[in-house]
PDB file of C-alpha atoms in Angstrom:
ATOM      1  CA  MET A   1     294.471 111.852 -41.765  1.00 69.00           C
ATOM      2  CA  ALA A   2     292.050 110.401 -39.223  1.00 80.00           C
ATOM      3  CA  GLY A   3     294.530 108.395 -37.207  1.00 89.00           C
ATOM      4  CA  ASP A   4     295.723 107.762 -33.677  1.00 95.00           C
ATOM      5  CA  LYS A   5     298.076 110.004 -31.713  1.00 97.00           C
ATOM      6  CA  ALA A   6     301.485 108.586 -30.926  1.00 98.00           C
ATOM      7  CA  TYR A   7     304.541 110.109 -29.291  1.00 98.00           C
ATOM      8  CA  ILE A   8     308.126 109.081 -29.914  1.00 98.00           C
ATOM      9  CA  SER A   9     311.439 110.118 -28.403  1.00 97.00           C
ATOM     10  CA  LEU A  10     314.595 110.690 -30.408  1.00 97.00           C
ATOM     11  CA  GLY A  11     318.163 110.742 -29.141  1.00 95.00           C
ATOM     12  CA  GLY A  12     321.797 110.173 -29.958  1.00 94.00           C
ATOM     13  CA  ASN A  13     325.356 111.211 -29.158  1.00 91.00           C
ATOM     14  CA  GLN A  14     327.495 109.985 -32.048  1.00 88.00           C
ATOM     15  CA  GLY A  15     328.245 111.768 -35.305  1.00 87.00           C
ATOM     16  CA  ASN A  16     325.895 114.725 -35.796  1.00 93.00           C
ATOM     17  CA  PRO A  17     322.956 113.769 -33.558  1.00 94.00           C
ATOM     18  CA  ILE A  18     320.642 116.644 -34.502  1.00 96.00           C
ATOM     19  CA  GLU A  19     321.147 116.039 -38.210  1.00 95.00           C
ATOM     20  CA  THR A  20     320.538 112.313 -37.724  1.00 96.00           C
ATOM     21  CA  MET A  21     317.351 112.944 -35.739  1.00 96.00           C
ATOM     22  CA  GLN A  22     316.088 115.291 -38.448  1.00 97.00           C
ATOM     23  CA  GLN A  23     316.851 112.634 -41.041  1.00 96.00           C
ATOM     24  CA  SER A  24     314.922 110.037 -39.041  1.00 97.00           C
ATOM     25  CA  LEU A  25     311.904 112.360 -38.944  1.00 97.00           C
ATOM     26  CA  GLN A  26     312.094 112.825 -42.704  1.00 97.00           C
ATOM     27  CA  GLN A  27     312.118 109.058 -43.193  1.00 96.00           C
ATOM     28  CA  LEU A  28     309.150 108.667 -40.865  1.00 96.00           C
ATOM     29  CA  ALA A  29     307.182 111.379 -42.651  1.00 95.00           C
ATOM     30  CA  ALA A  30     307.771 109.629 -45.984  1.00 96.00           C
ATOM     31  CA  LEU A  31     306.011 106.461 -44.803  1.00 96.00           C
ATOM     32  CA  ASP A  32     302.381 105.742 -45.623  1.00 94.00           C
ATOM     33  CA  GLY A  33     300.116 106.073 -42.617  1.00 95.00           C
ATOM     34  CA  ILE A  34     302.282 108.528 -40.668  1.00 97.00           C
ATOM     35  CA  GLU A  35     302.067 112.297 -40.349  1.00 96.00           C
ATOM     36  CA  ILE A  36     304.292 114.326 -38.026  1.00 97.00           C
ATOM     37  CA  ASP A  37     302.216 116.952 -36.248  1.00 97.00           C
ATOM     38  CA  ARG A  38     304.697 118.537 -33.840  1.00 97.00           C
ATOM     39  CA  VAL A  39     308.374 118.271 -32.963  1.00 98.00           C
ATOM     40  CA  SER A  40     309.965 119.669 -29.821  1.00 98.00           C
ATOM     41  CA  SER A  41     313.156 121.652 -29.645  1.00 97.00           C
ATOM     42  CA  PHE A  42     316.385 119.674 -29.461  1.00 97.00           C
ATOM     43  CA  TYR A  43     317.921 119.412 -25.998  1.00 97.00           C
ATOM     44  CA  GLN A  44     321.436 118.641 -24.837  1.00 94.00           C
ATOM     45  CA  THR A  45     321.210 116.160 -21.979  1.00 93.00           C
ATOM     46  CA  ALA A  46     323.402 114.368 -19.478  1.00 88.00           C
ATOM     47  CA  PRO A  47     324.644 110.932 -20.619  1.00 87.00           C
ATOM     48  CA  VAL A  48     323.231 108.004 -18.647  1.00 89.00           C
ATOM     49  CA  GLY A  49     325.530 105.072 -17.908  1.00 78.00           C
ATOM     50  CA  THR A  50     329.224 104.558 -17.229  1.00 74.00           C
ATOM     51  CA  TYR A  51     329.998 103.916 -20.894  1.00 70.00           C
ATOM     52  CA  ALA A  52     327.460 106.275 -22.463  1.00 72.00           C
ATOM     53  CA  GLY A  53     330.124 108.683 -23.720  1.00 75.00           C
ATOM     54  CA  ASP A  54     329.478 112.314 -24.611  1.00 85.00           C
ATOM     55  CA  SER A  55     326.367 114.356 -23.884  1.00 89.00           C
ATOM     56  CA  PHE A  56     323.236 113.309 -25.733  1.00 92.00           C
ATOM     57  CA  TYR A  57     320.803 115.316 -27.799  1.00 95.00           C
ATOM     58  CA  ASN A  58     317.122 114.498 -27.376  1.00 97.00           C
ATOM     59  CA  ALA A  59     313.729 115.511 -28.729  1.00 98.00           C
ATOM     60  CA  VAL A  60     310.181 114.172 -28.965  1.00 98.00           C
ATOM     61  CA  ALA A  61     307.637 114.183 -31.773  1.00 98.00           C
ATOM     62  CA  GLU A  62     303.866 113.876 -31.957  1.00 98.00           C
ATOM     63  CA  LEU A  63     302.603 111.677 -34.772  1.00 97.00           C
ATOM     64  CA  GLU A  64     299.245 110.898 -36.277  1.00 97.00           C
ATOM     65  CA  THR A  65     299.177 107.382 -37.628  1.00 97.00           C
ATOM     66  CA  THR A  66     296.909 104.699 -38.994  1.00 97.00           C
ATOM     67  CA  LEU A  67     299.517 102.021 -38.308  1.00 97.00           C
ATOM     68  CA  PRO A  68     299.086  99.578 -35.415  1.00 97.00           C
ATOM     69  CA  PRO A  69     301.579 100.107 -32.557  1.00 97.00           C
ATOM     70  CA  ILE A  70     303.703  97.072 -33.471  1.00 97.00           C
ATOM     71  CA  ASP A  71     304.015  98.198 -37.090  1.00 97.00           C
ATOM     72  CA  LEU A  72     305.019 101.693 -35.969  1.00 97.00           C
ATOM     73  CA  LEU A  73     307.638 100.225 -33.635  1.00 97.00           C
ATOM     74  CA  ASN A  74     309.039  98.072 -36.432  1.00 96.00           C
ATOM     75  CA  HIS A  75     309.391 101.145 -38.652  1.00 97.00           C
ATOM     76  CA  LEU A  76     311.292 102.926 -35.875  1.00 97.00           C
ATOM     77  CA  LEU A  77     313.655  99.971 -35.502  1.00 95.00           C
ATOM     78  CA  GLN A  78     314.154  99.803 -39.271  1.00 94.00           C
ATOM     79  CA  ILE A  79     315.029 103.506 -39.457  1.00 96.00           C
ATOM     80  CA  GLU A  80     317.494 103.088 -36.585  1.00 93.00           C
ATOM     81  CA  GLN A  81     319.196 100.289 -38.487  1.00 91.00           C
ATOM     82  CA  GLU A  82     319.287 102.241 -41.750  1.00 92.00           C
ATOM     83  CA  LEU A  83     320.903 105.198 -39.973  1.00 94.00           C
ATOM     84  CA  GLY A  84     323.651 103.042 -38.484  1.00 82.00           C
ATOM     85  CA  ARG A  85     322.380 102.027 -35.034  1.00 72.00           C
ATOM     86  CA  ILE A  86     324.322  99.061 -33.665  1.00 71.00           C
ATOM     87  CA  ARG A  87     322.974  97.643 -30.415  1.00 71.00           C
ATOM     88  CA  THR A  88     325.742  96.662 -28.013  1.00 71.00           C
ATOM     89  CA  LEU A  89     325.644  98.156 -24.504  1.00 66.00           C
ATOM     90  CA  HIS A  90     322.238  98.869 -22.968  1.00 69.00           C
ATOM     91  CA  TRP A  91     323.435 102.252 -21.676  1.00 70.00           C
ATOM     92  CA  GLY A  92     326.028 102.814 -24.391  1.00 69.00           C
ATOM     93  CA  PRO A  93     326.656 105.526 -26.990  1.00 80.00           C
ATOM     94  CA  ARG A  94     324.462 105.475 -30.087  1.00 87.00           C
ATOM     95  CA  VAL A  95     324.004 107.140 -33.448  1.00 90.00           C
ATOM     96  CA  ILE A  96     320.220 107.244 -33.098  1.00 94.00           C
ATOM     97  CA  ASP A  97     317.674 106.000 -30.605  1.00 94.00           C
ATOM     98  CA  LEU A  98     313.957 106.024 -31.435  1.00 97.00           C
ATOM     99  CA  ASP A  99     311.483 104.956 -28.748  1.00 96.00           C
ATOM    100  CA  LEU A 100     307.717 104.669 -28.918  1.00 98.00           C
ATOM    101  CA  LEU A 101     306.477 106.417 -25.769  1.00 98.00           C
ATOM    102  CA  PHE A 102     302.684 106.551 -26.058  1.00 98.00           C
ATOM    103  CA  TYR A 103     300.068 105.373 -28.517  1.00 98.00           C
ATOM    104  CA  ASP A 104     296.805 107.109 -27.659  1.00 96.00           C
ATOM    105  CA  GLU A 105     295.847 105.752 -24.234  1.00 95.00           C
ATOM    106  CA  GLN A 106     296.728 102.168 -25.039  1.00 97.00           C
ATOM    107  CA  ILE A 107     298.317  99.983 -22.364  1.00 97.00           C
ATOM    108  CA  ILE A 108     300.263  97.118 -23.933  1.00 97.00           C
ATOM    109  CA  HIS A 109     302.456  94.430 -22.382  1.00 95.00           C
ATOM    110  CA  LEU A 110     304.156  92.298 -25.016  1.00 94.00           C
ATOM    111  CA  PRO A 111     307.684  90.846 -25.155  1.00 92.00           C
ATOM    112  CA  GLN A 112     308.628  93.314 -27.899  1.00 93.00           C
ATOM    113  CA  LEU A 113     306.578  96.326 -26.797  1.00 96.00           C
ATOM    114  CA  VAL A 114     305.443  97.871 -23.524  1.00 96.00           C
ATOM    115  CA  LEU A 115     303.217 100.952 -23.653  1.00 97.00           C
ATOM    116  CA  PRO A 116     303.412 103.476 -22.229  1.00 97.00           C
ATOM    117  CA  HIS A 117     307.204 103.255 -22.319  1.00 97.00           C
ATOM    118  CA  PRO A 118     308.052 102.082 -18.782  1.00 95.00           C
ATOM    119  CA  ALA A 119     310.666 104.795 -18.168  1.00 96.00           C
ATOM    120  CA  ALA A 120     308.895 107.727 -19.806  1.00 96.00           C
ATOM    121  CA  TRP A 121     307.315 108.912 -16.555  1.00 97.00           C
ATOM    122  CA  TYR A 122     310.570 109.807 -14.776  1.00 96.00           C
ATOM    123  CA  ARG A 123     313.172 110.548 -17.485  1.00 96.00           C
ATOM    124  CA  ARG A 124     313.800 114.285 -17.658  1.00 96.00           C
ATOM    125  CA  PHE A 125     315.261 113.984 -21.164  1.00 96.00           C
ATOM    126  CA  VAL A 126     311.819 112.727 -22.229  1.00 97.00           C
ATOM    127  CA  LEU A 127     309.602 114.840 -19.972  1.00 98.00           C
ATOM    128  CA  VAL A 128     311.164 118.250 -20.681  1.00 97.00           C
ATOM    129  CA  PRO A 129     310.724 118.132 -24.483  1.00 97.00           C
ATOM    130  CA  LEU A 130     307.348 116.411 -24.107  1.00 98.00           C
ATOM    131  CA  VAL A 131     306.059 119.172 -21.833  1.00 98.00           C
ATOM    132  CA  GLU A 132     307.009 121.628 -24.567  1.00 98.00           C
ATOM    133  CA  ILE A 133     304.540 120.104 -27.054  1.00 98.00           C
ATOM    134  CA  ALA A 134     302.022 118.139 -24.937  1.00 98.00           C
ATOM    135  CA  PRO A 135     301.995 119.233 -21.275  1.00 97.00           C
ATOM    136  CA  GLU A 136     298.446 117.981 -20.669  1.00 97.00           C
ATOM    137  CA  LEU A 137     299.038 114.535 -22.165  1.00 98.00           C
ATOM    138  CA  LEU A 138     297.746 112.029 -19.611  1.00 97.00           C
ATOM    139  CA  HIS A 139     299.844 109.015 -18.698  1.00 97.00           C
ATOM    140  CA  PRO A 140     297.231 106.222 -18.819  1.00 96.00           C
ATOM    141  CA  VAL A 141     298.925 104.134 -16.113  1.00 96.00           C
ATOM    142  CA  LYS A 142     300.198 106.807 -13.731  1.00 96.00           C
ATOM    143  CA  LEU A 143     297.012 108.883 -14.226  1.00 95.00           C
ATOM    144  CA  ALA A 144     299.020 112.106 -14.156  1.00 96.00           C
ATOM    145  CA  THR A 145     299.789 114.615 -16.890  1.00 98.00           C
ATOM    146  CA  ILE A 146     303.269 114.999 -18.337  1.00 98.00           C
ATOM    147  CA  ALA A 147     303.536 118.405 -16.653  1.00 98.00           C
ATOM    148  CA  GLU A 148     302.677 116.841 -13.289  1.00 97.00           C
ATOM    149  CA  LEU A 149     305.249 114.081 -13.787  1.00 97.00           C
ATOM    150  CA  LEU A 150     307.941 116.615 -14.656  1.00 97.00           C
ATOM    151  CA  ARG A 151     307.176 118.537 -11.472  1.00 96.00           C
ATOM    152  CA  LEU A 152     307.967 115.382  -9.478  1.00 94.00           C
ATOM    153  CA  THR A 153     311.567 115.637 -10.724  1.00 95.00           C
ATOM    154  CA  GLU A 154     311.845 119.284  -9.662  1.00 94.00           C
ATOM    155  CA  VAL A 155     310.993 118.905  -5.972  1.00 93.00           C
ATOM    156  CA  VAL A 156     313.916 119.654  -3.636  1.00 93.00           C
ATOM    157  CA  PRO A 157     314.840 117.647  -1.727  1.00 95.00           C
ATOM    158  CA  TYR A 158     314.099 114.865  -4.187  1.00 96.00           C
ATOM    159  CA  GLN A 159     312.568 112.229  -1.951  1.00 96.00           C
ATOM    160  CA  VAL A 160     313.443 108.633  -2.814  1.00 97.00           C
ATOM    161  CA  HIS A 161     311.623 106.000  -0.795  1.00 97.00           C
ATOM    162  CA  LEU A 162     313.005 102.483  -0.700  1.00 97.00           C
ATOM    163  CA  ILE A 163     311.350  99.196   0.147  1.00 97.00           C
ATOM    164  CA  GLY A 164     313.994  96.580   0.840  1.00 96.00           C
ATOM    165  CA  SER A 165     316.707  95.501   3.246  1.00 96.00           C
ATOM    166  CA  ASP A 166     319.262  97.560   5.160  1.00 96.00           C
ATOM    167  CA  THR A 167     321.819  96.452   2.564  1.00 97.00           C
ATOM    168  CA  ASP A 168     319.581  97.807  -0.204  1.00 97.00           C
ATOM    169  CA  LEU A 169     319.366 101.097   1.698  1.00 97.00           C
ATOM    170  CA  ASP A 170     323.162 101.330   1.931  1.00 98.00           C
ATOM    171  CA  ILE A 171     323.420 100.702  -1.816  1.00 98.00           C
ATOM    172  CA  ALA A 172     320.833 103.406  -2.539  1.00 98.00           C
ATOM    173  CA  ARG A 173     322.687 105.917  -0.387  1.00 97.00           C
ATOM    174  CA  ARG A 174     325.954 105.189  -2.185  1.00 97.00           C
ATOM    175  CA  ALA A 175     324.182 105.514  -5.532  1.00 97.00           C
ATOM    176  CA  SER A 176     322.734 108.886  -4.519  1.00 97.00           C
ATOM    177  CA  SER A 177     326.027 110.315  -3.222  1.00 95.00           C
ATOM    178  CA  ALA A 178     326.594 112.309  -6.431  1.00 92.00           C
ATOM    179  CA  PHE A 179     323.126 113.877  -6.190  1.00 95.00           C
ATOM    180  CA  PRO A 180     323.015 116.277  -3.219  1.00 95.00           C
ATOM    181  CA  GLN A 181     319.318 117.003  -3.803  1.00 95.00           C
ATOM    182  CA  ILE A 182     318.342 113.366  -3.110  1.00 97.00           C
ATOM    183  CA  ASN A 183     317.119 112.204   0.271  1.00 97.00           C
ATOM    184  CA  VAL A 184     316.774 108.417   0.573  1.00 97.00           C
ATOM    185  CA  LYS A 185     314.420 106.979   3.172  1.00 96.00           C
ATOM    186  CA  GLN A 186     313.668 103.348   3.941  1.00 97.00           C
ATOM    187  CA  ILE A 187     309.941 102.641   4.240  1.00 95.00           C
ATOM    188  CA  ASP A 188     308.955 100.216   6.983  1.00 91.00           C
ATOM    189  CA  SER A 189     305.160 100.352   7.033  1.00 92.00           C
ATOM    190  CA  VAL A 190     302.225 100.758   4.682  1.00 91.00           C
ATOM    191  CA  ALA A 191     301.310 103.990   6.480  1.00 91.00           C
ATOM    192  CA  ASP A 192     304.681 105.507   5.485  1.00 92.00           C
ATOM    193  CA  LEU A 193     303.890 104.973   1.789  1.00 91.00           C
ATOM    194  CA  ALA A 194     301.589 108.001   1.822  1.00 89.00           C
ATOM    195  CA  ALA A 195     304.433 110.397   2.671  1.00 91.00           C
ATOM    196  CA  PRO A 196     305.325 112.761  -0.223  1.00 92.00           C
ATOM    197  CA  HIS A 197     308.047 111.413  -2.506  1.00 94.00           C
ATOM    198  CA  SER A 198     309.142 111.522  -6.149  1.00 95.00           C
ATOM    199  CA  MET A 199     310.421 107.966  -6.668  1.00 97.00           C
ATOM    200  CA  LEU A 200     309.836 104.678  -4.888  1.00 97.00           C
ATOM    201  CA  LEU A 201     312.398 101.918  -5.402  1.00 98.00           C
ATOM    202  CA  PHE A 202     310.866  98.514  -4.715  1.00 97.00           C
ATOM    203  CA  VAL A 203     313.822  96.154  -4.289  1.00 98.00           C
ATOM    204  CA  GLN A 204     312.200  93.382  -2.281  1.00 96.00           C
ATOM    205  CA  PRO A 205     309.042  92.925  -0.215  1.00 95.00           C
ATOM    206  CA  THR A 206     309.199  93.189   3.543  1.00 93.00           C
ATOM    207  CA  GLU A 207     307.152  91.494   6.227  1.00 92.00           C
ATOM    208  CA  THR A 208     304.704  94.395   6.129  1.00 92.00           C
ATOM    209  CA  ILE A 209     304.829  95.741   2.532  1.00 95.00           C
ATOM    210  CA  THR A 210     304.194  93.953  -0.762  1.00 95.00           C
ATOM    211  CA  TRP A 211     304.446  95.183  -4.358  1.00 95.00           C
ATOM    212  CA  GLU A 212     300.662  95.529  -4.457  1.00 94.00           C
ATOM    213  CA  ASP A 213     300.828  97.942  -1.504  1.00 93.00           C
ATOM    214  CA  SER A 214     303.210 100.338  -3.249  1.00 93.00           C
ATOM    215  CA  PRO A 215     301.811 103.512  -4.870  1.00 93.00           C
ATOM    216  CA  LEU A 216     301.328 103.198  -8.613  1.00 94.00           C
ATOM    217  CA  LEU A 217     302.433 106.746  -9.422  1.00 94.00           C
ATOM    218  CA  THR A 218     306.051 106.558  -8.287  1.00 95.00           C
ATOM    219  CA  ARG A 219     307.086 102.919  -8.016  1.00 95.00           C
ATOM    220  CA  ILE A 220     309.935 101.307  -9.935  1.00 97.00           C
ATOM    221  CA  ASP A 221     310.338  97.536  -9.815  1.00 97.00           C
ATOM    222  CA  LEU A 222     313.919  96.479  -9.023  1.00 97.00           C
ATOM    223  CA  GLN A 223     313.077  93.009  -7.725  1.00 97.00           C
ATOM    224  CA  THR A 224     314.834  91.205 -10.582  1.00 96.00           C
ATOM    225  CA  VAL A 225     318.018  93.316 -10.512  1.00 96.00           C
ATOM    226  CA  LEU A 226     321.056  91.424  -9.214  1.00 95.00           C
ATOM    227  CA  GLU A 227     322.624  92.902  -6.087  1.00 94.00           C
ATOM    228  CA  SER A 228     325.920  93.300  -7.974  1.00 95.00           C
ATOM    229  CA  GLN A 229     324.130  95.541 -10.505  1.00 95.00           C
ATOM    230  CA  LEU A 230     321.850  97.386  -8.119  1.00 97.00           C
ATOM    231  CA  GLN A 231     324.043 100.416  -7.440  1.00 96.00           C
ATOM    232  CA  GLU A 232     324.741 101.055 -11.132  1.00 95.00           C
ATOM    233  CA  THR A 233     321.038 100.651 -11.923  1.00 96.00           C
ATOM    234  CA  MET A 234     320.105 103.181  -9.248  1.00 97.00           C
ATOM    235  CA  VAL A 235     322.733 105.662 -10.445  1.00 96.00           C
ATOM    236  CA  ASN A 236     321.283 105.415 -13.958  1.00 94.00           C
ATOM    237  CA  LEU A 237     317.759 105.935 -12.614  1.00 96.00           C
ATOM    238  CA  PHE A 238     318.818 109.019 -10.660  1.00 96.00           C
ATOM    239  CA  THR A 239     320.724 110.439 -13.641  1.00 95.00           C
ATOM    240  CA  SER A 240     317.699 109.891 -15.893  1.00 95.00           C
ATOM    241  CA  ALA A 241     315.407 111.644 -13.425  1.00 96.00           C
ATOM    242  CA  LEU A 242     317.695 114.502 -12.404  1.00 95.00           C
ATOM    243  CA  GLY A 243     320.298 114.906 -15.155  1.00 92.00           C
ATOM    244  CA  GLU A 244     320.749 118.295 -16.761  1.00 91.00           C
ATOM    245  CA  VAL A 245     318.545 119.066 -19.782  1.00 93.00           C
ATOM    246  CA  ASN A 246     319.288 122.247 -21.757  1.00 92.00           C
ATOM    247  CA  ARG A 247     317.551 123.502 -24.875  1.00 89.00           C
ATOM    248  CA  SER A 248     319.958 123.475 -27.803  1.00 85.00           C
ATOM    249  CA  VAL A 249     317.950 124.286 -30.952  1.00 67.00           C
TER     250      VAL A 249
END
């Protein structure tokens, strides 16, 4: 098949997650216009979110496809539904979760689809299995390979830079209290942005720093997150970036 390369992530923590992920791959492979080239090992990973439940199992797969990105996404959503996925909590337990991560080097911003997946660059449960099958895959927005992005999560101390108020800094420090490897630093000037770090949390602009000033590689936009939800959001970000990922099968 002379098609485009696409990468998807698979996950779940209800029922028999590995069996369900294998079933989803079988259903994908049976569709016209899709061939599965490579599948990573399955990994047991830390749950993300207060109500996420038990540990998750995750994997990634490399596809070759002649389908447009939107059509591929719709097939993933249909398979989720057929396998019993019910969408309730954003960070809740689930039977199966199928995400479209990359589609060649396409950059897409639509209401129903953003490519590359906006969280793929820092989630260890995506990066670890993806490095197994495609370490040199280039992130077309971050302009770094998957292997390079994974290394950002492995630096100790894990430097988190924050652009925002003193209150935002206090929230970030509380959110990081369960992660001894994290060092949170408030950034006050554009010159400080060049200091080595693994994640930059942009909560609100300051008198000296705007969103456009922030480095593309590591920034995460939290400007629309309500203050009442900011700590939980940060905890979920830190868990995604630093949570334990162990090969299972």
